Structures are given as C-alpha cells and as structure tokens.
Short mmCIF file of C-alpha atoms and ligand atoms in Angstrom, two decimals:
data_model
loop_
_atom_site.label_atom_id
_atom_site.label_comp_id
_atom_site.label_asym_id
_atom_site.label_seq_id
_atom_site.Cartn_x
_atom_site.Cartn_y
_atom_site.Cartn_z
CA UNK C 5 85.49 53.25 55.48
CA UNK C 6 84.57 51.76 52.15
CA UNK C 7 81.23 51.86 50.49
CA UNK C 8 80.16 48.33 51.44
CA UNK C 9 80.79 49.04 55.01
CA UNK C 10 77.84 51.30 55.35
CA UNK C 11 75.67 49.39 52.67
CA UNK C 12 74.03 47.73 55.55
CA UNK C 13 70.91 48.78 57.28
CA UNK C 14 69.50 50.85 54.42
CA UNK C 15 65.81 49.88 54.22
CA UNK C 16 64.92 48.28 50.89
CA UNK C 17 61.42 47.22 50.16
CA UNK C 18 60.78 46.94 53.83
CA UNK C 19 63.83 44.72 54.48
CA UNK C 20 67.18 45.64 55.96
CA UNK C 21 68.89 44.84 52.69
CA UNK C 22 70.83 47.44 50.70
CA UNK C 23 69.21 49.34 47.82
CA UNK C 24 72.08 48.57 45.36
CA UNK C 25 70.76 50.85 42.54
CA UNK C 26 70.77 53.85 44.88
CA UNK C 27 74.33 53.01 46.26
CA UNK C 28 75.84 52.98 42.67
CA UNK C 29 77.75 56.35 42.96
CA UNK C 30 78.97 55.44 46.47
CA UNK C 31 80.15 52.03 45.50
CA UNK C 32 81.95 53.47 42.46
CA UNK C 33 83.66 56.38 44.59
CA UNK C 34 84.56 53.92 47.38
CA UNK C 35 86.15 51.51 45.07
CA UNK C 36 88.12 54.33 43.45
CA UNK C 37 89.34 55.47 46.79
CA UNK C 38 90.46 52.00 47.70
CA UNK C 39 92.15 51.45 44.30
CA UNK C 40 95.64 51.29 45.84
CA UNK C 41 94.44 48.35 47.97
CA UNK C 42 93.01 46.56 45.05
CA UNK C 43 96.08 47.16 42.97
CA UNK C 44 98.39 45.59 45.69
CA UNK C 45 96.06 42.61 45.82
CA UNK C 46 96.02 42.10 42.10
CA UNK C 47 99.79 42.32 41.91
CA UNK C 48 100.04 39.68 44.70
CA UNK C 49 97.67 37.41 42.73
CA UNK C 50 99.66 38.08 39.51
CA UNK C 51 102.91 36.97 41.37
CA UNK C 52 101.16 33.86 42.56
CA UNK C 53 100.21 32.87 39.00
CA UNK C 54 103.65 33.74 37.70
CA UNK C 55 105.35 31.69 40.39
CA UNK C 56 103.10 28.70 39.56
CA UNK C 57 103.50 29.08 35.80
CA UNK C 58 99.87 29.33 35.29
CA UNK C 59 98.29 31.55 32.74
CA UNK C 60 95.09 33.69 33.31
CA UNK C 61 92.78 33.70 30.47
CA UNK C 62 89.46 34.32 32.08
CA UNK C 63 88.59 36.11 35.26
CA UNK C 64 85.15 36.42 36.97
CA UNK C 65 84.56 39.35 39.19
CA UNK C 66 81.56 38.08 41.23
CA UNK C 67 79.58 40.84 42.84
CA UNK C 68 81.48 43.35 40.75
CA UNK C 69 79.26 46.40 41.36
CA UNK C 70 80.13 49.21 39.05
CA UNK C 71 83.18 47.43 37.66
CA UNK C 72 85.95 49.56 39.23
CA UNK C 73 87.84 46.47 40.29
CA UNK C 74 86.89 44.58 37.15
CA UNK C 75 88.64 47.15 35.07
CA UNK C 76 91.61 47.24 37.52
CA UNK C 77 91.95 43.44 37.14
CA UNK C 78 91.70 43.70 33.32
CA UNK C 79 94.75 46.07 33.55
CA UNK C 80 96.67 43.80 35.82
CA UNK C 81 96.08 40.75 33.75
CA UNK C 82 96.39 41.99 30.10
CA UNK C 83 95.97 38.63 28.48
CA UNK C 84 92.62 37.86 30.22
CA UNK C 85 89.05 38.56 29.44
CA UNK C 86 87.34 39.71 32.56
CA UNK C 87 83.66 39.33 33.29
CA UNK C 88 81.83 41.53 35.69
CA UNK C 89 79.05 39.39 37.31
CA UNK C 90 76.31 40.99 39.36
CA UNK C 91 72.62 41.00 40.00
CA UNK C 92 72.06 44.69 39.74
CA UNK C 93 71.76 45.62 35.95
CA UNK C 94 72.36 49.42 36.69
CA UNK C 95 75.78 48.68 38.26
CA UNK C 96 76.62 46.49 35.20
CA UNK C 97 75.72 49.31 32.91
CA UNK C 98 78.26 51.57 34.85
CA UNK C 99 80.80 48.66 34.52
CA UNK C 100 80.30 48.64 30.74
CA UNK C 101 80.53 52.46 30.50
CA UNK C 102 83.75 52.44 32.56
CA UNK C 103 85.32 49.75 30.49
CA UNK C 104 84.53 51.61 27.38
CA UNK C 105 85.89 54.92 28.74
CA UNK C 106 89.25 53.06 29.72
CA UNK C 107 89.52 51.32 26.36
CA UNK C 108 88.86 47.89 27.87
CA UNK C 109 85.60 47.05 26.18
CA UNK C 110 87.15 44.46 24.03
CA UNK C 111 88.16 42.36 27.23
CA UNK C 112 85.55 43.41 29.78
CA UNK C 113 82.00 42.09 29.63
CA UNK C 114 79.13 41.88 31.95
CA UNK C 115 76.74 39.11 33.12
CA UNK C 116 73.65 39.53 35.03
CA UNK C 117 73.55 36.73 37.75
CA UNK C 118 71.18 36.07 40.67
CA UNK C 119 73.27 34.71 43.57
CA UNK C 120 73.53 32.21 44.80
CA UNK C 121 71.30 30.16 42.46
CA UNK C 122 73.21 31.04 39.20
CA UNK C 123 76.64 30.55 40.60
CA UNK C 124 77.34 27.54 38.49
CA UNK C 125 79.48 26.97 35.41
CA UNK C 126 76.65 26.60 33.15
CA UNK C 127 75.69 30.25 33.83
CA UNK C 128 78.98 31.94 34.70
CA UNK C 129 81.43 29.64 32.85
CA UNK C 130 84.79 28.68 34.25
CA UNK C 131 87.67 30.95 35.14
CA UNK C 132 91.36 30.84 36.10
CA UNK C 133 90.70 33.56 38.67
CA UNK C 134 87.49 34.21 40.58
CA UNK C 135 87.50 37.34 42.62
CA UNK C 136 84.64 38.17 44.84
CA UNK C 137 85.13 41.19 47.12
CA UNK C 138 82.55 42.17 49.88
CA UNK C 139 79.83 40.13 48.25
CA UNK C 140 79.78 36.64 49.78
CA UNK C 141 78.71 38.32 53.18
CA UNK C 142 75.43 39.34 51.33
CA UNK C 143 74.51 35.69 50.65
CA UNK C 144 72.71 33.75 53.29
CA UNK C 145 74.75 30.63 53.30
CA UNK C 146 78.36 31.68 52.82
CA UNK C 147 79.85 28.21 52.59
CA UNK C 148 77.32 27.22 50.01
CA UNK C 149 78.27 30.20 48.06
CA UNK C 150 81.99 29.37 48.20
CA UNK C 151 81.25 25.79 47.17
CA UNK C 152 79.33 27.05 44.19
CA UNK C 153 82.23 29.37 43.15
CA UNK C 154 84.73 26.61 43.52
CA UNK C 155 82.93 24.55 40.98
CA UNK C 156 83.56 27.28 38.35
CA UNK C 157 87.34 27.24 38.90
CA UNK C 158 89.57 25.69 36.31
CA UNK C 159 92.24 23.40 37.63
CA UNK C 160 95.05 25.49 39.02
CA UNK C 161 92.75 28.45 39.28
CA UNK C 162 92.42 30.65 42.34
CA UNK C 163 89.42 31.79 44.35
CA UNK C 164 90.12 35.18 45.97
CA UNK C 165 87.45 36.38 48.43
CA UNK C 166 87.69 39.95 49.88
CA UNK C 167 86.23 39.83 53.32
CA UNK C 168 87.07 41.46 56.63
CA UNK C 169 90.10 43.44 57.48
CA UNK C 170 90.28 46.38 59.83
CA UNK C 171 87.65 49.13 60.18
CA UNK C 172 88.89 52.47 58.77
CA UNK C 173 90.32 55.18 60.88
CA UNK C 174 90.16 58.84 59.69
CA UNK C 175 90.15 61.18 62.70
CA UNK C 176 92.40 61.48 65.80
CA UNK C 177 90.96 59.57 68.76
CA UNK C 178 90.08 62.84 70.41
CA UNK C 179 88.82 64.87 67.39
CA UNK C 180 87.71 67.86 69.61
CA UNK C 181 84.02 67.05 68.81
CA UNK C 182 82.63 65.95 72.15
CA UNK C 183 83.27 62.38 73.51
CA UNK C 184 86.45 60.90 72.11
CA UNK C 185 86.36 57.50 70.22
CA UNK C 186 83.47 58.42 67.75
CA UNK C 187 85.12 55.92 65.32
CA UNK C 188 84.94 53.13 67.77
CA UNK C 189 81.16 53.76 68.56
CA UNK C 190 80.46 53.86 64.81
CA UNK C 191 82.13 50.41 64.45
CA UNK C 192 79.79 49.00 67.08
CA UNK C 193 76.56 50.29 65.53
CA UNK C 194 77.79 49.29 62.04
CA UNK C 195 78.35 45.77 63.50
CA UNK C 196 74.95 45.70 64.71
CA UNK C 197 73.51 46.77 61.37
CA UNK C 198 75.63 44.12 59.64
CA UNK C 199 74.29 41.40 61.83
CA UNK C 200 70.78 42.44 61.12
CA UNK C 201 71.46 42.55 57.48
CA UNK C 202 72.89 39.08 57.56
CA UNK C 203 69.98 37.72 59.72
CA UNK C 204 67.45 39.13 57.18
CA UNK C 205 69.09 37.40 54.17
CA UNK C 206 67.24 34.47 52.46
CA UNK C 207 68.56 31.15 53.60
CA UNK C 208 70.59 33.01 56.45
CA UNK C 209 72.90 30.43 57.88
CA UNK C 210 75.14 31.06 60.89
CA UNK C 211 78.79 30.37 60.10
CA UNK C 212 82.13 30.63 61.90
CA UNK C 213 83.68 33.16 59.47
CA UNK C 214 86.99 31.33 59.26
CA UNK C 215 87.61 32.29 55.65
CA UNK C 216 90.50 30.04 55.06
CA UNK C 217 88.66 27.22 56.72
CA UNK C 218 85.50 27.79 54.73
CA UNK C 219 87.54 27.89 51.41
CA UNK C 220 89.13 24.54 52.46
CA UNK C 221 85.65 23.05 53.41
CA UNK C 222 84.68 24.27 49.79
CA UNK C 223 87.20 21.67 48.36
CA UNK C 224 90.10 24.11 47.74
CA UNK C 225 93.67 23.83 48.91
CA UNK C 226 96.44 26.02 50.22
CA UNK C 227 94.10 28.63 51.61
CA UNK C 228 95.89 31.72 52.99
CA UNK C 229 94.94 35.29 53.81
CA UNK C 230 96.80 38.66 53.31
CA UNK C 231 95.81 42.08 54.16
CA UNK C 232 96.39 45.21 52.23
CA UNK C 233 96.65 48.64 53.67
CA UNK C 234 95.06 51.88 52.46
CA UNK C 235 97.32 54.47 54.16
CA UNK C 236 96.53 57.98 53.11
CA UNK C 237 98.11 60.41 55.63
CA UNK C 238 96.84 63.76 56.56
CA UNK C 239 96.23 66.13 54.96
CA UNK C 240 93.86 64.26 52.58
CA UNK C 241 93.42 65.67 49.09
CA UNK C 242 90.04 67.19 48.12
CA UNK C 243 88.88 64.03 46.16
CA UNK C 244 89.56 61.70 49.17
CA UNK C 245 87.84 64.19 51.49
CA UNK C 246 84.82 64.39 49.35
CA UNK C 247 84.57 60.53 49.13
CA UNK C 248 84.99 60.28 52.88
CA UNK C 249 82.37 62.82 53.49
CA UNK C 250 79.94 61.28 51.22
CA UNK C 251 80.46 57.83 52.85
CA UNK C 252 80.15 59.34 56.23
CA UNK C 253 76.80 60.93 55.34
CA UNK C 254 75.50 57.50 54.27
CA UNK C 255 76.76 55.94 57.27
CA UNK C 256 75.10 58.56 59.43
CA UNK C 257 71.84 57.88 57.68
CA UNK C 258 72.07 54.19 58.21
CA UNK C 259 72.88 54.21 61.91
CA UNK C 260 71.24 57.50 63.04
CA UNK C 261 68.73 55.74 65.37
CA UNK C 262 71.57 53.84 67.13
CA UNK C 263 73.66 56.87 68.07
CA UNK C 264 73.24 59.36 70.86
CA UNK C 265 72.61 63.14 70.32
CA UNK C 266 76.20 63.95 71.13
CA UNK C 267 77.63 61.66 68.36
CA UNK C 268 75.04 62.82 65.93
CA UNK C 269 75.95 66.45 66.49
CA UNK C 270 79.62 65.51 66.05
CA UNK C 271 78.79 63.79 62.81
CA UNK C 272 76.81 66.80 61.60
CA UNK C 273 79.78 69.01 62.18
CA UNK C 274 81.99 66.61 60.37
CA UNK C 275 79.67 66.57 57.42
CA UNK C 276 79.26 70.45 57.22
CA UNK C 277 81.49 71.63 54.25
CA UNK C 278 81.76 75.10 55.91
CA UNK C 279 82.74 73.91 59.35
CA UNK C 280 86.38 74.36 60.17
CA UNK C 281 86.10 71.12 62.13
CA UNK C 282 84.46 69.17 59.15
CA UNK C 283 85.97 66.54 57.01
CA UNK C 284 86.40 69.01 54.18
CA UNK C 285 88.34 71.55 55.99
CA UNK C 286 90.13 70.21 59.05
CA UNK C 287 93.91 69.47 58.58
CA UNK C 288 94.09 66.21 60.55
CA UNK C 289 91.90 63.98 58.33
CA UNK C 290 93.62 60.98 57.13
CA UNK C 291 92.45 57.43 55.99
CA UNK C 292 93.87 54.20 57.33
CA UNK C 293 92.11 50.90 56.71
CA UNK C 294 93.08 47.24 55.84
CA UNK C 295 91.17 44.86 53.50
CA UNK C 296 91.87 41.18 53.76
CA UNK C 297 91.92 38.78 50.80
CA UNK C 298 91.52 35.02 51.26
CA UNK C 299 92.89 32.91 48.48
CA UNK C 300 92.82 29.16 47.74
CA UNK C 301 93.39 26.96 44.78
CA UNK C 302 91.72 24.31 42.92
CA UNK C 303 94.27 21.62 42.35
CA UNK C 304 92.69 18.71 40.41
C1 SAM J 26 79.20 45.61 48.50
S1 SAM J 26 79.02 45.41 46.87
C2 SAM J 26 80.56 44.93 46.42
C3 SAM J 26 81.09 45.69 45.11
C4 SAM J 26 82.52 45.40 44.73
N1 SAM J 26 82.81 44.06 44.65
C5 SAM J 26 83.48 46.05 45.69
O1 SAM J 26 84.17 45.37 46.47
O2 SAM J 26 83.57 47.30 45.78
C6 SAM J 26 78.12 43.85 46.67
C7 SAM J 26 77.59 43.62 45.43
O3 SAM J 26 76.94 42.32 45.30
C8 SAM J 26 75.79 42.47 44.51
N2 SAM J 26 74.87 41.49 45.17
C9 SAM J 26 74.56 41.39 46.38
N3 SAM J 26 73.67 40.40 46.66
C10 SAM J 26 73.37 39.76 45.47
C11 SAM J 26 72.62 38.69 44.96
N4 SAM J 26 71.86 37.96 45.80
N5 SAM J 26 72.74 38.32 43.67
C12 SAM J 26 73.37 39.04 42.84
N6 SAM J 26 74.24 40.06 43.22
C13 SAM J 26 74.23 40.55 44.39
C14 SAM J 26 75.34 43.87 44.55
O4 SAM J 26 74.54 44.13 43.46
C15 SAM J 26 76.60 44.61 44.80
O5 SAM J 26 77.07 45.05 43.45
#
C-alpha cells in the first residue's frame, strides 16, 4: 500500500478528511518506498519530452506532500526549476529540508496553495510539466481541478496525473492467520472509506473516473495512461518491512470499525514486531503494486 491509500477515514476536525500534518512521516516513508515507481514514471515523461523536442524549464508538483517526488523530479529533469505546491505548510517545510539535504535547494522551491481555488496561473505560474499524484481525488470536483491545472500548462506542456492502479499485495493469499484473503477484505473496507472521504469533500461532485476522458474534457490532447510496477520480492529488507508495518498500523486504525474480530486479530499479529508471523519477521512478505499515470498535452 502507499501512504495515500490509507489516508482516508482519519477523522479530522469531525470530518472524514485526512489530518495531513499527522500523516507527514507516513507520506514521506510511503513515497520513499515507492521511489522506483516514480523514477520509472519520470523516465517515461523525460522520454516523451525528448521525443517531442520540448525542453522542461519549470515543473509544478501539485499536492507535493513532503517533496519526495518533487526532489526526484528535480533529479530527473536537471535543467528545470521544480515547485512543490501544497496546502499543508508542515509538509512543505519537509520538502524544503529534503531539497537542502539533497543539494537541490537552488532548483526546488515551495508554494502554499489552497486547492482548488488557487490553481490558476496567477498563483502557481505556468509550467512545462505539471505532476499531480494522488491529490486530485482529494478535491470535490475532479474535472474542475483538471481544467484549472490545464490552464497553467505552457503550450507543448504535459499534465501527468497519478491516480488509480492496482491495490498492493504483500502476503500470500492464505497467510496462516485465519480466514484467507485478508488483503481483499482490506481493499473493500478501504474503498468504503475512500467513498466516504470523497462524499465529505467541499463541492463533492460525482464523476466517472475515466482519467484520459477527463483530461480530454479539460481541453488537453493525446491522453494516455501507463502503469508502473513496484515489485519487491520476498524477503523484503528491513526498511521496506518497517514502512509496510507502519502503513498497515495506520490502515488498521482507519478501518478497525469495519473489520471483524478475526481480521483484527490477524492484523495485530502482523503488526507485532516479536511475532514470527508478523510483517517484521515472516520470510514471505513481499510488495507488489501498480500505480497508474494519466498524461495529456496542451497543444496550442
Ligand atoms: C495523498 S497526498 C499526496 C502526496 C504526494 N503527491 C504523493 O503522491 O505521495 C495529498 C496531498 O494533497 C494535499 N492536499 C489535499 N487537499 C488539498 C487542498 N484542498 N488544498 C491544498 N492541498 C491539498 C495534502 O496536503 C497532501 O500533501
């Protein structure tokens, strides 16, 4: 799973919206764990620009969170200035610290933006590449958000929206912890939490989530999708196990009231660092997931 996947259902000021400040370490670790996926996606975008002869001078990472991907994009596009844009100042602080640590402070800056209101060129400027991963689904009217982002694209620029893919798998179907298919049941309760999160958003609008169709409706052309695999076979290293365990702990918290006692007991064993059947010790833990990137261009 990735951090965003269980960022739903955490009560925040009495709503079902995530508490982004509290999720900072989780978002950071999650993005680091999924770095191979983001690197593949960035390489694909770089190839697209190279094939089209377009240069990339300014990149906006909209909904950047703690800036893990922002910095990765800065490395993938060494001639570009990259702006991490997000509504959570504490996350942008982390992005600045990360950029400084990685020697990227001269090209990576941050911008506090309230979405969707401030997604306009007067606030965020224009860019050759706008990357927005796992963020548009946190805005009530997703098509409206894409339309706003499209207005900030320079001619020849690309809008790359990371949404959807395949839910992660990390255990055998029968993991010896009671009823098989725990992951499938976690997916179901997660989807319920996601739907509630969306329904609670300001201006929530039901949309057929045909992302290429939405990008086209936003006035962009050549919409296409590609998925990138995170394939970490068993046995996972300690860092990946720790990330997975932390994420699973948050996920348990978010969905506890939707699971039966058997599944909660299985999760407790998985989370116990001393348990031979837990994520930290069992030999068969792996991580397999796919993230999809939907890309379209502004031609005129
Ligand atoms: C799930 S995180 C995605 C982080 C990062 N792009 C990634 O893929 O790991 C969503 C981000 O969107 C930001 N966000 C959500 N709703 C927002 C809003 N209405 N205005 C500004 N930022 C918002 C949050 O602060 C958070 O950093």
